[in-house]
Amino acid sequence: MSVHPHPSGHRLVPTSPVDPPRPLRIAVIGYGYWGPNLARNVIERPELELAALCERDEARAAAFTQRVPGVPVFGDFDEVLDDPEIDAVLVATPPRTHYGLARAALNAGKHVLVEKPLAKTAAEASDLIALADSRGLVLMPGHTFLYSPPVNKVRDLIQQGMLGDVYFVTSSRMNLGKYQSDGVICDLAPHDLSILLYLLEQPVAQVSASARSVFQEGITEVAFLTLTFANGVTACVQISWLAPRKVREMVIVGSQRMVQYDDTAADESVRVFDRGMEFKEPANFGEHQLSYRSGDIVIPRVDAAEPLGLELQDFAHAIRTGTTPRSHAHLGLEVVAVIEAAEESLRRHGQPVLLKRAAERAAA
Ligand SMILES: NC(=O)c1ccc[n+]([C@@H]2O[C@H](COP(=O)([O-])OP(=O)(O)OC[C@H]3O[C@@H](n4cnc5c(N)ncnc54)[C@H](O)[C@@H]3O)[C@@H](O)[C@H]2O)c1
């Protein structure tokens, strides 16, 4: 893989084999709910330096200055773009603003990490990918769960063949959640979709969706997605901001074993069940055809690490080395394409919507 040249002309490589590279200078854009987590992790990572915050809201900007005195705050994004000392931006603003901000940053020669979802439409996401590629810049969507130790444990189990053939997945992400004007699908589904794409390594072929808007027409608070992946695996995803308690659970059912991943569990977040059902051709009419297997439940050890810190480490590594980050822009595009298809299914009263293959989308 080629190493990205740096259009701003900054030296991002050591000046001599013994000099460590200087930290990448980062601007965080948006200091609402998620921005403070990004800012804190930038400060904590040795390969990064928090060079500036950009926040339009004066009260939020003041909250930042109180917590992180001495770091410049810009109210206008153009000031960030005009600063040649800033290498990269982390965009933590509402989803409808992602495309415009990311596009402007790439055009200004900055590497970009955009919070999920990468953009509102697949066309916008494709445009950003083409722009980043043409300029040799890193464009990375912030799919934080790809760096979560339990998610990676489940992926390892699947890849080692512990589950056998994966049959289906159920995923629930519910809470009394923060109301967002982009709707619950845009807000929460990127988590489930990015995890599913990462675990199954298969594109989504078809999606159908149903949802309910309780408070404001067109803004859904609860949604149910049914996905079919290209290899036939199915997944049912339920997401809601209206729920009595926090649920973040995924169950993966395979021919050999079943796995439960509970992200709310402080400990024992992954459980492997040696359970299943086997179908036997009957020798005689009336003979039982099914046999049940109910073996041990194993709780594998899962390392403790903050996913967001690992995500930023990967972003810095991608900028330094030109390697593709784990949360890569094409995965971000797939997520956006599935969300778009789910919203299309909602408009068609739950009818299944077929997704174009990535290659077809690129050619369109
Ligand atoms: N990875 C995760 O787990 C995770 C979790 C929560 C939110 N997010 C994502 O983070 C993003 C932000 O979500 P949030 O809940 O923090 O939103 P928010 O509305 O709480 O905060 C957004 C902030 O951006 C500021 N802003 C908007 N436009 C701006 C602009 N042009 N320039 C400067 N500042 C601007 C607003 O004033 C606000 O303070 C969303 O994309 C969301 O999906 C990711």
Tab-separated table of N, CA, C and O in Angstrom, residues 169-219:
chain	number	residue	atom	x	y	z
A	169	VAL	N	-28.346	-13.244	13.269
A	169	VAL	CA	-27.923	-12.374	14.370
A	169	VAL	C	-29.132	-11.548	14.807
A	169	VAL	O	-29.909	-11.088	13.961
A	170	THR	N	-29.288	-11.387	16.117
A	170	THR	CA	-30.265	-10.401	16.599
A	170	THR	C	-29.489	-9.330	17.363
A	170	THR	O	-28.530	-9.638	18.070
A	171	SER	N	-29.903	-8.080	17.197
A	171	SER	CA	-29.180	-6.979	17.833
A	171	SER	C	-30.173	-5.976	18.408
A	171	SER	O	-31.106	-5.560	17.721
A	172	SER	N	-29.988	-5.620	19.663
A	172	SER	CA	-30.889	-4.656	20.315
A	172	SER	C	-30.059	-3.522	20.896
A	172	SER	O	-29.090	-3.766	21.619
A	173	ARG	N	-30.455	-2.315	20.570
A	173	ARG	CA	-29.748	-1.118	21.079
A	173	ARG	C	-30.828	-0.132	21.508
A	173	ARG	O	-31.418	0.562	20.689
A	174	MET	N	-31.105	-0.122	22.787
A	174	MET	CA	-32.245	0.661	23.252
A	174	MET	C	-31.867	1.392	24.535
A	174	MET	O	-31.049	0.903	25.312
A	175	ASN	N	-32.513	2.528	24.730
A	175	ASN	CA	-32.230	3.347	25.907
A	175	ASN	C	-33.289	4.435	25.956
A	175	ASN	O	-34.023	4.629	24.979
A	176	LEU	N	-33.349	5.166	27.057
A	176	LEU	CA	-34.142	6.389	27.030
A	176	LEU	C	-33.178	7.429	26.452
A	176	LEU	O	-32.481	8.130	27.184
A	177	GLY	N	-33.080	7.462	25.114
A	177	GLY	CA	-31.934	8.105	24.451
A	177	GLY	C	-32.132	9.575	24.155
A	177	GLY	O	-33.238	10.112	24.220
A	178	LYS	N	-30.994	10.206	23.775
A	178	LYS	CA	-30.972	11.636	23.440
A	178	LYS	C	-31.674	11.835	22.090
A	178	LYS	O	-31.299	11.208	21.098
A	179	TYR	N	-32.691	12.681	22.087
A	179	TYR	CA	-33.475	12.940	20.877
A	179	TYR	C	-32.618	13.704	19.855
A	179	TYR	O	-32.009	14.705	20.191
A	180	GLN	N	-32.550	13.194	18.627
A	180	GLN	CA	-31.740	13.837	17.577
A	180	GLN	C	-32.623	14.069	16.366
A	180	GLN	O	-33.395	13.178	15.995
A	181	SER	N	-32.443	15.221	15.723
A	181	SER	CA	-33.360	15.556	14.628
A	181	SER	C	-33.167	14.676	13.394
A	181	SER	O	-33.998	14.674	12.496
A	182	ASP	N	-32.064	13.909	13.316
A	182	ASP	CA	-31.853	13.027	12.159
A	182	ASP	C	-32.567	11.683	12.307
A	182	ASP	O	-32.548	10.872	11.389
A	183	GLY	N	-33.181	11.432	13.463
A	183	GLY	CA	-33.937	10.183	13.644
A	183	GLY	C	-33.072	9.053	14.197
A	183	GLY	O	-31.844	9.080	14.126
A	184	VAL	N	-33.775	8.037	14.745
A	184	VAL	CA	-33.065	6.980	15.473
A	184	VAL	C	-32.245	6.078	14.538
A	184	VAL	O	-31.206	5.548	14.938
A	185	ILE	N	-32.674	5.917	13.299
A	185	ILE	CA	-31.926	5.030	12.391
A	185	ILE	C	-30.549	5.631	12.113
A	185	ILE	O	-29.515	4.958	12.234
A	186	CYS	N	-30.552	6.928	11.776
A	186	CYS	CA	-29.284	7.614	11.488
A	186	CYS	C	-28.399	7.651	12.738
A	186	CYS	O	-27.177	7.538	12.653
A	187	ASP	N	-29.033	7.767	13.919
A	187	ASP	CA	-28.261	7.911	15.159
A	187	ASP	C	-27.686	6.572	15.641
A	187	ASP	O	-26.484	6.490	15.931
A	188	LEU	N	-28.529	5.549	15.731
A	188	LEU	CA	-28.072	4.311	16.377
A	188	LEU	C	-27.692	3.181	15.407
A	188	LEU	O	-26.784	2.400	15.698
A	189	ALA	N	-28.394	3.085	14.270
A	189	ALA	CA	-28.117	1.948	13.369
A	189	ALA	C	-26.656	1.891	12.897
A	189	ALA	O	-26.154	0.772	12.674
A	190	PRO	N	-25.931	3.031	12.737
A	190	PRO	CA	-24.529	2.894	12.308
A	190	PRO	C	-23.714	1.978	13.225
A	190	PRO	O	-22.801	1.283	12.764
A	191	HIS	N	-24.060	1.938	14.520
A	191	HIS	CA	-23.319	1.059	15.425
A	191	HIS	C	-23.562	-0.410	15.069
A	191	HIS	O	-22.624	-1.179	14.855
A	192	ASP	N	-24.847	-0.794	14.999
A	192	ASP	CA	-25.174	-2.199	14.706
A	192	ASP	C	-24.665	-2.596	13.323
A	192	ASP	O	-24.112	-3.682	13.148
A	193	LEU	N	-24.867	-1.700	12.350
A	193	LEU	CA	-24.485	-2.043	10.972
A	193	LEU	C	-22.970	-2.185	10.840
A	193	LEU	O	-22.479	-3.114	10.196
A	194	SER	N	-22.227	-1.270	11.456
A	194	SER	CA	-20.762	-1.373	11.334
A	194	SER	C	-20.273	-2.653	12.009
A	194	SER	O	-19.394	-3.340	11.477
A	195	ILE	N	-20.862	-2.997	13.156
A	195	ILE	CA	-20.441	-4.226	13.842
A	195	ILE	C	-20.772	-5.447	12.968
A	195	ILE	O	-19.940	-6.342	12.782
A	196	LEU	N	-21.989	-5.472	12.415
A	196	LEU	CA	-22.399	-6.628	11.601
A	196	LEU	C	-21.509	-6.777	10.359
A	196	LEU	O	-21.090	-7.891	10.013
A	197	LEU	N	-21.223	-5.652	9.705
A	197	LEU	CA	-20.357	-5.723	8.496
A	197	LEU	C	-18.964	-6.213	8.872
A	197	LEU	O	-18.333	-6.975	8.137
A	198	TYR	N	-18.493	-5.786	10.038
A	198	TYR	CA	-17.155	-6.169	10.511
A	198	TYR	C	-17.119	-7.646	10.919
A	198	TYR	O	-16.165	-8.372	10.613
A	199	LEU	N	-18.186	-8.106	11.577
A	199	LEU	CA	-18.203	-9.505	12.031
A	199	LEU	C	-18.404	-10.471	10.883
A	199	LEU	O	-17.759	-11.518	10.813
A	200	LEU	N	-19.318	-10.128	9.987
A	200	LEU	CA	-19.721	-11.093	8.955
A	200	LEU	C	-18.895	-10.968	7.680
A	200	LEU	O	-18.871	-11.895	6.862
A	201	GLU	N	-18.267	-9.815	7.481
A	201	GLU	CA	-17.456	-9.559	6.272
A	201	GLU	C	-18.231	-9.856	4.997
A	201	GLU	O	-17.711	-10.479	4.065
A	202	GLN	N	-19.487	-9.475	5.007
A	202	GLN	CA	-20.365	-9.685	3.859
A	202	GLN	C	-21.157	-8.405	3.634
A	202	GLN	O	-21.594	-7.780	4.605
A	203	PRO	N	-21.408	-8.037	2.375
A	203	PRO	CA	-22.258	-6.859	2.158
A	203	PRO	C	-23.726	-7.189	2.421
A	203	PRO	O	-24.137	-8.345	2.346
A	204	VAL	N	-24.503	-6.173	2.734
A	204	VAL	CA	-25.945	-6.345	2.901
A	204	VAL	C	-26.576	-6.380	1.510
A	204	VAL	O	-26.288	-5.542	0.667
A	205	ALA	N	-27.438	-7.392	1.291
A	205	ALA	CA	-28.084	-7.514	-0.024
A	205	ALA	C	-29.471	-6.886	-0.018
A	205	ALA	O	-29.942	-6.372	-1.027
A	206	GLN	N	-30.140	-6.935	1.141
A	206	GLN	CA	-31.532	-6.477	1.199
A	206	GLN	C	-31.865	-6.003	2.604
A	206	GLN	O	-31.373	-6.561	3.585
A	207	VAL	N	-32.697	-4.969	2.675
A	207	VAL	CA	-33.135	-4.482	3.991
A	207	VAL	C	-34.608	-4.118	3.936
A	207	VAL	O	-35.094	-3.605	2.926
A	208	SER	N	-35.300	-4.424	5.012
A	208	SER	CA	-36.657	-3.880	5.168
A	208	SER	C	-36.749	-3.255	6.551
A	208	SER	O	-36.043	-3.677	7.478
A	209	ALA	N	-37.592	-2.241	6.658
A	209	ALA	CA	-37.630	-1.482	7.915
A	209	ALA	C	-39.050	-1.090	8.272
A	209	ALA	O	-39.881	-0.822	7.398
A	210	SER	N	-39.322	-1.094	9.555
A	210	SER	CA	-40.542	-0.461	10.050
A	210	SER	C	-40.126	0.419	11.225
A	210	SER	O	-39.087	0.178	11.850
A	211	ALA	N	-40.922	1.455	11.497
A	211	ALA	CA	-40.522	2.416	12.524
A	211	ALA	C	-41.742	3.170	13.012
A	211	ALA	O	-42.820	3.083	12.424
A	212	ARG	N	-41.564	3.926	14.077
A	212	ARG	CA	-42.654	4.702	14.628
A	212	ARG	C	-42.119	6.095	14.982
A	212	ARG	O	-41.048	6.224	15.584
A	213	SER	N	-42.885	7.118	14.583
A	213	SER	CA	-42.596	8.498	15.006
A	213	SER	C	-43.670	8.885	15.998
A	213	SER	O	-44.843	8.932	15.645
A	214	VAL	N	-43.281	9.160	17.209
A	214	VAL	CA	-44.278	9.458	18.232
A	214	VAL	C	-44.456	10.971	18.404
A	214	VAL	O	-45.567	11.478	18.428
A	215	PHE	N	-43.351	11.695	18.492
A	215	PHE	CA	-43.433	13.106	18.877
A	215	PHE	C	-43.447	14.062	17.686
A	215	PHE	O	-44.080	15.088	17.722
A	216	GLN	N	-42.679	13.753	16.656
A	216	GLN	CA	-42.559	14.682	15.531
A	216	GLN	C	-42.611	13.881	14.247
A	216	GLN	O	-41.822	12.926	14.085
A	217	GLU	N	-43.487	14.271	13.353
A	217	GLU	CA	-43.641	13.508	12.124
A	217	GLU	C	-42.313	13.443	11.360
A	217	GLU	O	-41.618	14.446	11.241
A	218	GLY	N	-41.951	12.270	10.906
A	218	GLY	CA	-40.732	12.117	10.109
A	218	GLY	C	-39.488	11.855	10.939
A	218	GLY	O	-38.441	11.528	10.395
A	219	ILE	N	-39.579	12.016	12.251
A	219	ILE	CA	-38.407	11.723	13.098
A	219	ILE	C	-38.734	10.475	13.919
A	219	ILE	O	-39.563	10.517	14.830
